[in-house]
Short mmCIF file of C-alpha atoms in Angstrom, two decimals:
data_model
loop_
_atom_site.label_atom_id
_atom_site.label_comp_id
_atom_site.label_asym_id
_atom_site.label_seq_id
_atom_site.Cartn_x
_atom_site.Cartn_y
_atom_site.Cartn_z
CA MET L 12 51.11 46.79 101.51
CA SER L 13 51.04 50.05 103.40
CA ALA L 14 53.58 51.60 105.69
CA ASP L 15 51.05 51.89 108.52
CA THR L 16 52.81 50.32 111.51
CA ASP L 17 52.70 50.37 115.30
CA SER L 18 56.23 49.58 116.43
CA LEU L 19 57.14 47.93 119.70
CA PRO L 20 60.63 48.20 121.32
CA HIS L 21 63.29 48.34 118.61
CA VAL L 22 65.90 45.67 117.97
CA PRO L 23 68.56 46.44 115.31
CA GLY L 24 67.34 44.98 112.01
CA LEU L 25 64.16 43.71 113.66
CA ASP L 26 60.87 45.47 114.41
CA HIS L 27 57.83 44.00 116.11
CA THR L 28 55.06 45.68 114.20
CA THR L 29 51.58 45.68 112.75
CA VAL L 30 51.27 45.86 108.98
CA THR L 31 48.33 46.28 106.64
CA GLY L 32 47.70 46.24 102.93
CA TRP L 33 47.37 49.43 100.93
CA GLY L 34 43.63 49.10 101.44
CA ARG L 35 44.24 49.40 105.22
CA THR L 36 42.03 46.45 106.11
CA ALA L 37 42.77 43.33 108.19
CA PRO L 38 46.06 44.38 109.87
CA SER L 39 48.16 41.65 111.45
CA ALA L 40 51.11 41.75 113.85
CA GLY L 41 54.45 40.01 113.52
CA ARG L 42 58.14 40.75 113.41
CA LEU L 43 59.61 42.79 110.58
CA ILE L 44 63.20 42.04 109.51
CA ARG L 45 65.11 44.31 107.11
CA PRO L 46 68.03 42.38 105.62
CA ARG L 47 70.79 44.47 104.05
CA THR L 48 72.75 41.63 102.46
CA TYR L 49 71.95 38.31 100.83
CA GLN L 50 73.55 36.60 103.83
CA GLU L 51 71.22 38.45 106.20
CA ALA L 52 68.27 37.44 104.05
CA ALA L 53 69.35 33.79 104.20
CA ALA L 54 69.76 34.02 107.98
CA ALA L 55 66.29 35.55 108.29
CA VAL L 56 64.77 32.69 106.30
CA ARG L 57 66.53 30.13 108.51
CA ASP L 58 65.34 31.86 111.68
CA CYS L 59 61.82 32.91 110.72
CA GLY L 60 60.24 30.55 113.29
CA ALA L 61 57.24 28.26 113.42
CA ARG L 62 54.90 30.76 111.75
CA GLY L 63 57.19 31.12 108.76
CA GLY L 64 58.01 34.24 106.76
CA ILE L 65 57.03 36.18 103.66
CA PRO L 66 58.96 38.78 101.62
CA ARG L 67 57.53 42.29 101.40
CA GLY L 68 58.34 45.25 99.16
CA LEU L 69 57.02 48.81 99.28
CA GLY L 70 53.59 47.94 100.62
CA ARG L 71 51.34 48.46 97.59
CA ALA L 72 49.54 45.10 97.51
CA TYR L 73 46.01 46.02 98.54
CA GLY L 74 45.20 43.03 100.74
CA ASP L 75 47.08 40.60 102.99
CA ALA L 76 49.59 39.11 100.53
CA ALA L 77 52.64 40.50 102.37
CA GLN L 78 51.39 40.03 105.93
CA ASN L 79 52.13 37.11 108.23
CA ALA L 80 50.24 37.14 111.53
CA GLY L 81 52.47 35.96 114.37
CA GLY L 82 55.33 35.24 111.99
CA THR L 83 58.08 37.05 110.12
CA VAL L 84 57.88 39.61 107.32
CA LEU L 85 61.09 40.27 105.37
CA ASP L 86 61.26 43.89 104.26
CA MET L 87 63.39 43.57 101.12
CA THR L 88 63.75 47.29 100.39
CA GLY L 89 67.23 47.31 101.97
CA LEU L 90 68.48 45.27 98.99
CA ASP L 91 68.20 48.03 96.42
CA ARG L 92 71.28 48.08 94.20
CA VAL L 93 71.31 48.45 90.43
CA HIS L 94 74.21 46.15 89.56
CA ALA L 95 74.64 46.52 85.80
CA ILE L 96 73.03 48.21 82.81
CA ASP L 97 73.55 47.23 79.20
CA ALA L 98 72.77 50.63 77.68
CA ASP L 99 73.15 49.28 74.14
CA GLY L 100 71.05 46.15 74.51
CA GLY L 101 68.50 47.49 77.00
CA ILE L 102 69.03 45.06 79.87
CA VAL L 103 69.34 45.80 83.60
CA LEU L 104 70.46 43.57 86.49
CA CYS L 105 69.22 44.79 89.86
CA ASP L 106 68.27 43.72 93.36
CA ALA L 107 64.67 42.78 93.99
CA GLY L 108 64.27 45.67 96.43
CA VAL L 109 64.84 48.31 93.75
CA SER L 110 61.68 50.28 93.02
CA LEU L 111 60.31 50.97 89.56
CA HIS L 112 60.63 54.64 90.47
CA ARG L 113 64.36 54.20 90.97
CA LEU L 114 64.72 52.28 87.72
CA MET L 115 62.98 55.10 85.85
CA GLU L 116 65.35 57.64 87.39
CA VAL L 117 68.38 55.59 86.34
CA LEU L 118 67.22 54.29 82.97
CA LEU L 119 65.33 57.16 81.34
CA PRO L 120 68.42 59.34 80.80
CA LEU L 121 69.85 56.36 78.88
CA GLY L 122 66.79 56.08 76.64
CA TRP L 123 65.13 53.10 78.34
CA PHE L 124 61.87 52.57 80.25
CA VAL L 125 60.52 49.72 82.36
CA PRO L 126 58.66 47.24 80.15
CA VAL L 127 55.53 47.14 82.34
CA THR L 128 54.33 49.46 85.08
CA PRO L 129 51.11 49.34 87.10
CA GLY L 130 49.26 52.39 88.40
CA THR L 131 52.05 53.16 90.87
CA ARG L 132 55.81 53.30 90.37
CA TYR L 133 56.33 52.63 94.09
CA VAL L 134 56.57 48.87 93.76
CA THR L 135 59.74 46.81 93.94
CA VAL L 136 61.07 44.56 91.22
CA GLY L 137 60.55 41.58 93.51
CA GLY L 138 56.95 42.60 94.10
CA ALA L 139 56.44 43.14 90.37
CA ILE L 140 57.51 39.55 89.72
CA GLY L 141 55.76 38.04 92.74
CA ALA L 142 52.45 39.62 91.69
CA ASP L 143 53.32 39.39 87.97
CA ILE L 144 52.01 42.91 87.60
CA HIS L 145 50.33 44.16 84.45
CA GLY L 146 49.83 47.66 83.10
CA LYS L 147 48.05 49.56 80.39
CA ASN L 148 50.07 47.70 77.76
CA HIS L 149 49.16 44.09 78.50
CA HIS L 150 47.43 43.69 75.14
CA VAL L 151 50.84 44.41 73.57
CA SER L 152 53.53 43.50 76.10
CA GLY L 153 52.03 41.06 78.57
CA SER L 154 52.89 41.03 82.27
CA PHE L 155 56.12 42.04 83.95
CA SER L 156 57.57 38.54 84.23
CA ARG L 157 57.46 38.10 80.46
CA HIS L 158 60.39 40.54 80.34
CA VAL L 159 62.46 38.87 83.06
CA LEU L 160 65.43 37.02 81.55
CA SER L 161 66.47 35.37 84.80
CA LEU L 162 66.18 35.77 88.55
CA GLU L 163 67.96 34.59 91.68
CA LEU L 164 65.68 32.96 94.23
CA LEU L 165 66.49 32.16 97.88
CA THR L 166 64.50 29.01 98.62
CA ALA L 167 63.43 27.45 101.91
CA ASP L 168 66.51 25.20 102.08
CA GLY L 169 68.79 28.25 102.10
CA GLU L 170 69.96 27.66 98.53
CA ILE L 171 70.17 30.53 96.03
CA ARG L 172 68.96 29.26 92.66
CA THR L 173 69.27 30.92 89.28
CA VAL L 174 65.83 30.53 87.73
CA ALA L 175 65.15 30.90 84.01
CA PRO L 176 61.87 31.44 82.13
CA GLY L 177 60.21 28.27 80.89
CA THR L 178 61.01 26.27 84.01
CA PRO L 179 58.40 25.14 86.55
CA LEU L 180 60.04 27.14 89.33
CA PHE L 181 59.95 30.33 87.27
CA ASP L 182 56.31 29.78 86.34
CA ALA L 183 55.40 29.16 89.98
CA THR L 184 57.33 32.25 91.14
CA ALA L 185 55.86 34.64 88.53
CA GLY L 186 52.59 35.54 90.23
CA GLY L 187 53.34 33.20 93.14
CA MET L 188 52.95 35.98 95.72
CA GLY L 189 56.32 35.32 97.36
CA LEU L 190 55.44 31.77 98.36
CA THR L 191 58.22 29.97 96.46
CA GLY L 192 61.04 31.96 98.05
CA VAL L 193 62.73 35.33 98.29
CA ILE L 194 63.68 36.94 94.98
CA LEU L 195 67.13 38.49 95.38
CA THR L 196 67.98 39.78 91.90
CA ALA L 197 66.40 39.98 88.46
CA THR L 198 67.67 40.59 84.93
CA ILE L 199 65.09 42.52 82.92
CA ARG L 200 64.73 43.48 79.27
CA LEU L 201 63.71 47.13 78.82
CA GLN L 202 61.60 49.28 76.49
CA PRO L 203 63.44 51.85 74.31
CA VAL L 204 62.13 55.43 74.36
CA GLU L 205 63.22 58.71 72.76
CA THR L 206 61.61 61.04 75.30
CA ALA L 207 60.08 61.15 78.77
CA MET L 208 56.77 62.32 77.30
CA MET L 209 53.66 60.50 76.14
CA SER L 210 51.50 61.27 73.11
CA VAL L 211 47.95 60.76 74.36
CA ASP L 212 44.54 60.45 72.74
CA THR L 213 41.42 60.92 74.90
CA GLU L 214 37.76 60.36 74.07
CA ARG L 215 34.44 59.78 75.77
CA ALA L 216 32.35 56.62 75.46
CA THR L 217 28.62 56.98 76.03
CA ASP L 218 28.09 53.56 77.68
CA LEU L 219 29.79 50.22 78.27
CA ASP L 220 28.98 48.76 74.84
CA ASP L 221 30.30 51.88 73.13
CA LEU L 222 33.48 51.61 75.22
CA MET L 223 34.08 47.94 74.43
CA ALA L 224 33.46 48.53 70.73
CA ARG L 225 36.04 51.34 70.66
CA LEU L 226 38.61 49.24 72.51
CA THR L 227 38.06 46.19 70.32
CA ALA L 228 38.25 48.14 67.07
CA THR L 229 41.28 50.31 67.72
CA ASP L 230 43.35 49.02 70.66
CA HIS L 231 45.88 47.48 68.27
CA ARG L 232 46.96 50.99 67.27
CA TYR L 233 48.17 51.88 70.77
CA ARG L 234 50.81 50.54 73.12
CA TYR L 235 48.93 51.76 76.21
CA SER L 236 45.20 51.85 76.78
CA VAL L 237 42.89 52.30 79.79
CA ALA L 238 39.35 53.50 80.46
CA TRP L 239 37.94 55.16 83.56
CA ILE L 240 34.32 54.07 84.08
CA ASP L 241 31.55 55.87 85.92
CA LEU L 242 30.04 53.04 87.94
CA LEU L 243 27.34 55.27 89.43
CA SER L 244 25.79 56.08 86.06
CA ARG L 245 22.61 54.14 85.29
CA GLY L 246 20.09 53.57 82.53
CA ALA L 247 21.29 54.36 79.03
CA ALA L 248 24.53 55.81 80.44
CA THR L 249 25.53 52.68 82.38
CA GLY L 250 29.26 52.20 82.00
CA ARG L 251 29.96 55.54 80.40
CA ALA L 252 33.69 56.13 80.33
CA VAL L 253 36.69 58.23 79.49
CA LEU L 254 39.10 56.31 77.27
CA THR L 255 42.79 57.27 77.37
CA ARG L 256 45.38 55.75 75.04
CA GLY L 257 48.86 56.60 73.93
CA ASP L 258 52.47 55.77 73.25
CA HIS L 259 55.90 57.16 74.04
CA ALA L 260 56.30 60.43 72.19
CA PRO L 261 59.07 60.52 69.55
CA LEU L 262 61.61 63.30 69.68
CA GLU L 263 60.12 65.16 66.72
CA ALA L 264 56.76 65.46 68.54
CA LEU L 265 58.29 67.69 71.22
CA PRO L 266 58.46 71.47 70.89
CA ALA L 267 61.93 72.93 70.38
CA ARG L 268 62.34 73.76 74.07
CA GLY L 269 61.43 70.21 75.10
CA ARG L 270 64.06 68.71 72.80
CA ARG L 271 66.88 70.25 74.83
CA ASP L 272 66.39 67.71 77.63
CA PRO L 273 63.92 65.17 76.22
CA LEU L 274 64.58 62.40 78.75
CA SER L 275 64.17 64.46 81.91
CA PHE L 276 62.05 62.53 84.45
CA ARG L 277 59.95 64.91 86.56
CA THR L 278 57.48 63.76 89.19
CA PRO L 279 55.32 66.51 90.71
CA ARG L 280 54.19 65.93 94.26
CA LEU L 281 51.11 67.30 96.01
CA PRO L 282 50.54 67.58 99.78
CA PRO L 283 49.74 64.26 101.45
CA ALA L 284 46.20 63.25 102.27
CA PRO L 285 45.36 64.04 105.92
CA ALA L 286 45.94 61.24 108.41
CA VAL L 287 42.32 61.53 109.55
CA LEU L 288 39.46 62.37 107.21
CA PRO L 289 35.77 62.78 108.09
CA GLU L 290 33.82 59.54 107.89
CA GLY L 291 31.34 59.52 105.05
CA LEU L 292 33.46 61.78 102.86
CA LEU L 293 33.10 59.25 100.01
CA SER L 294 29.33 59.01 100.03
CA ARG L 295 27.25 58.12 96.99
CA THR L 296 26.42 61.79 96.62
CA THR L 297 30.00 63.08 96.67
CA VAL L 298 31.32 60.32 94.42
CA SER L 299 28.43 60.78 92.00
CA LEU L 300 29.25 64.49 91.81
CA PHE L 301 32.95 63.74 91.28
CA ASN L 302 32.16 61.22 88.53
CA GLU L 303 29.86 63.67 86.77
CA LEU L 304 32.50 66.39 86.81
CA TRP L 305 35.26 64.01 85.72
CA TYR L 306 33.24 62.75 82.77
CA ARG L 307 32.10 66.21 81.68
CA LYS L 308 35.54 67.77 81.85
CA ALA L 309 37.04 65.11 79.57
CA PRO L 310 37.19 66.08 75.88
CA ARG L 311 34.81 64.34 73.52
CA ALA L 312 37.85 63.59 71.38
CA ARG L 313 41.41 64.90 71.55
CA SER L 314 44.53 63.55 69.84
CA GLY L 315 48.25 63.93 70.33
CA GLN L 316 48.30 65.69 73.70
CA LEU L 317 51.76 65.60 75.28
CA GLN L 318 51.79 64.36 78.89
CA ARG L 319 54.61 63.60 81.29
CA LEU L 320 55.15 59.96 82.17
CA ALA L 321 54.04 60.49 85.76
CA ALA L 322 50.77 62.12 84.71
CA PHE L 323 49.91 59.35 82.25
CA PHE L 324 50.98 56.30 84.26
CA HIS L 325 50.92 57.31 87.93
CA PRO L 326 48.64 60.28 88.66
CA LEU L 327 47.85 59.09 92.20
CA ASP L 328 51.54 58.85 93.12
CA GLY L 329 51.52 62.63 93.23
CA VAL L 330 49.33 62.45 96.38
CA PRO L 331 51.23 60.67 99.18
CA HIS L 332 49.02 58.36 101.28
CA TRP L 333 46.05 58.82 98.97
CA ASN L 334 44.60 55.63 100.45
CA ARG L 335 43.63 57.64 103.54
CA VAL L 336 40.82 59.28 101.61
CA TYR L 337 38.65 56.24 102.38
CA GLY L 338 38.79 56.91 106.12
CA ARG L 339 39.76 54.69 109.02
CA GLY L 340 37.87 51.70 107.68
CA GLY L 341 39.98 51.52 104.54
CA PHE L 342 38.83 50.16 101.21
CA VAL L 343 38.69 47.04 99.10
CA GLN L 344 39.98 47.02 95.57
CA TYR L 345 38.12 44.37 93.62
CA GLN L 346 39.67 43.36 90.30
CA PHE L 347 38.49 40.52 88.12
CA ALA L 348 39.13 39.31 84.58
CA VAL L 349 36.90 37.43 82.16
CA GLY L 350 37.77 36.07 78.74
CA HIS L 351 36.65 37.03 75.28
CA GLY L 352 33.14 35.72 74.74
CA GLN L 353 32.17 36.57 78.32
CA GLU L 354 31.19 40.16 77.66
CA ASP L 355 27.70 39.48 79.06
CA THR L 356 29.29 38.62 82.41
CA LEU L 357 31.11 41.94 82.38
CA ARG L 358 27.89 43.76 81.49
CA ARG L 359 25.96 42.06 84.29
CA ILE L 360 28.60 42.90 86.89
CA VAL L 361 28.79 46.54 85.80
CA ARG L 362 24.98 46.77 85.99
CA ARG L 363 24.93 45.14 89.43
CA VAL L 364 27.58 47.50 90.80
CA SER L 365 25.76 50.46 89.28
CA GLN L 366 22.38 49.38 90.67
CA ARG L 367 23.88 48.84 94.11
CA ARG L 368 25.26 52.41 93.96
CA CYS L 369 28.73 51.43 95.15
CA PRO L 370 30.59 54.74 95.68
CA SER L 371 33.63 53.99 93.51
CA PHE L 372 35.50 56.82 91.83
CA LEU L 373 38.53 54.69 90.86
CA ALA L 374 37.16 52.18 88.38
CA VAL L 375 39.16 51.17 85.31
CA LEU L 376 38.62 48.79 82.42
CA LYS L 377 41.39 47.36 80.25
CA ARG L 378 41.78 44.69 77.61
CA PHE L 379 44.20 41.84 78.24
CA GLY L 380 46.27 40.11 75.59
CA GLU L 381 47.59 36.56 75.67
CA SER L 382 47.92 34.81 79.02
CA ASP L 383 51.28 34.78 80.73
CA PRO L 384 53.02 31.51 81.73
CA GLY L 385 52.86 32.05 85.50
CA TRP L 386 50.67 29.41 87.14
CA LEU L 387 48.97 32.03 89.32
CA SER L 388 49.38 34.97 86.93
CA PHE L 389 46.18 36.94 86.75
CA PRO L 390 45.59 38.06 83.13
CA VAL L 391 43.48 36.02 80.71
CA PRO L 392 42.80 37.15 77.13
CA GLY L 393 39.78 39.39 77.50
CA TRP L 394 38.67 42.10 79.88
CA THR L 395 39.60 43.27 83.37
CA LEU L 396 37.71 45.68 85.62
CA ALA L 397 39.13 47.10 88.85
CA LEU L 398 37.16 49.20 91.32
CA ASP L 399 37.76 50.69 94.77
CA ILE L 400 34.95 50.41 97.33
CA PRO L 401 34.91 51.68 100.93
CA ALA L 402 35.30 48.63 103.16
CA GLY L 403 32.50 49.72 105.48
CA LEU L 404 29.78 49.60 102.83
CA PRO L 405 26.92 47.52 104.32
CA GLY L 406 26.70 44.02 102.90
CA LEU L 407 29.86 44.43 100.83
CA GLY L 408 31.35 41.03 101.70
CA ALA L 409 28.27 39.05 100.68
CA PHE L 410 27.88 41.12 97.52
CA LEU L 411 31.48 40.50 96.43
CA ASP L 412 31.09 36.78 97.21
CA THR L 413 28.32 36.62 94.62
CA LEU L 414 30.53 38.43 92.11
CA ASP L 415 33.30 35.89 92.78
CA GLU L 416 30.90 33.08 91.95
CA GLU L 417 29.80 34.76 88.74
CA VAL L 418 33.40 35.41 87.68
CA ALA L 419 34.44 31.82 88.44
CA ALA L 420 31.45 30.41 86.56
CA ALA L 421 32.53 32.43 83.51
CA GLY L 422 36.06 31.01 83.65
CA GLY L 423 37.45 34.27 84.99
CA ARG L 424 39.51 35.08 88.05
CA VAL L 425 40.12 37.59 90.83
CA TYR L 426 43.54 39.24 91.18
CA LEU L 427 45.34 37.83 94.23
CA ALA L 428 47.62 40.85 94.62
CA LYS L 429 44.56 43.00 95.31
CA ASP L 430 42.42 40.49 97.16
CA ALA L 431 41.65 41.03 100.83
CA ARG L 432 38.54 38.94 101.45
CA MET L 433 37.86 36.14 98.94
CA ARG L 434 36.84 32.70 100.22
CA PRO L 435 38.93 29.68 99.11
CA GLU L 436 36.11 27.78 97.38
CA PRO L 437 36.19 29.58 93.98
CA LEU L 438 39.98 29.57 93.73
CA ALA L 439 40.50 26.26 91.90
CA ALA L 440 38.02 27.22 89.18
CA MET L 441 39.76 30.56 88.75
CA TYR L 442 43.33 29.21 88.63
CA PRO L 443 43.51 25.82 86.83
CA ARG L 444 47.24 25.37 87.68
CA LEU L 445 46.57 25.71 91.41
CA ASP L 446 47.27 22.04 92.13
CA ASP L 447 50.58 22.25 90.27
CA PHE L 448 51.50 25.29 92.35
CA ARG L 449 50.64 23.54 95.60
CA ALA L 450 52.57 20.42 94.61
CA LEU L 451 55.71 22.38 93.73
CA ARG L 452 55.49 24.33 96.99
CA ALA L 453 55.14 21.10 98.96
CA GLU L 454 58.23 19.65 97.28
CA LEU L 455 60.30 22.82 97.47
CA ASP L 456 59.22 23.92 100.95
CA PRO L 457 58.00 20.87 102.91
CA ARG L 458 58.27 22.68 106.26
CA GLY L 459 56.12 25.59 105.11
CA VAL L 460 58.79 28.22 105.64
CA PHE L 461 57.13 30.71 103.28
CA VAL L 462 53.60 31.61 104.27
CA SER L 463 51.36 34.67 104.40
CA ASP L 464 47.93 35.68 105.64
CA LEU L 465 46.73 35.41 102.05
CA ALA L 466 48.14 31.89 101.72
CA ARG L 467 46.47 30.73 104.94
CA ARG L 468 43.13 32.29 104.03
CA LEU L 469 43.01 30.75 100.54
CA GLY L 470 44.91 27.52 101.18
CA LEU L 471 47.67 28.34 98.69
#
């Protein structure tokens, strides 16, 4: 969710405010509470009122998952302590409000990295579990919650429960979008690294079939893999892409100067995007030009390039408030997954988006590995495509509704952490454990203490 707010008169620890998702669509107003202790968090849950409450992290969910119109939003970023690090075994115990950025700062000098990171490091540990985030390494490492050894959960009855993997409560919480309770702490197993650099291979794919063939044939050689797709290309070039893959660089791959401080974590920062940008800046013409330049500047094939972690994993983090580039109307990020054997569904959707000329310059394709145990976890073994689209595009809602139906018919699903507009009807087909999730919530939280705009819209 974004930090865009309109504050009313201030009360210590409590703000009346309007919040939006990172896509800056569908804002809703409520009261924002920032607990600084576990006791304050418990008090906030007890006193959240008739409209209930929902935990919120650093505001990077794209839709309305951490909004609660007329109710309470618990800003958990005040609980941000790293409690203990096992530097030999690679385990960290931290508060749920700690960001992945902070963990990287603390852990990299010790030779450890977070096991899974999405396209931004500005997400909290609690948000990473609640959305069960995935990264470029899902085909190898799965989602974030697969690396959580235990967590402490504040439930609707005010009890703090220690929750272990393999239990129904853990599986409902991993990907449960904050609706089972407030995550207070988590114990996480880490990834060992020798340096803060990546060894990266880059190549072009001429079309979607060429891209999928390259990923299928060679993805097993890489820990991290992602492809940028030109969704405005048509004809024989439909789905042309730039494929980027890599792994953590070993110490011997660094030049002599780089070996003096191999675990230094540097994060360059560019000027922020302007608060107001001209409407129509992201037209089909400008995005088509950008896509052409981006594809042409990529090497046909290059191996072993050294890149900093921030450049490989989080290039957009270097531009604060980059979401403003879409203008006042904001944008929708649409991400879906379909299983192996449903490649024709993926091809049809890519063709439909291309034929509609949706001006998307942030479109990425990845391969997913085995499903994760979370009942509402997003990944399924197969393919996932994510694309950003200006929210004001005429007919966008109806168009995406038809894509939802096609995805559901193929046994696929839409990512709830990025959803801002889906109707509830396709949800049960997309998430077969939905009834189990609803039943556990009803038993654990009979008064409906935990609720969000997303939950109301989809009937979670």
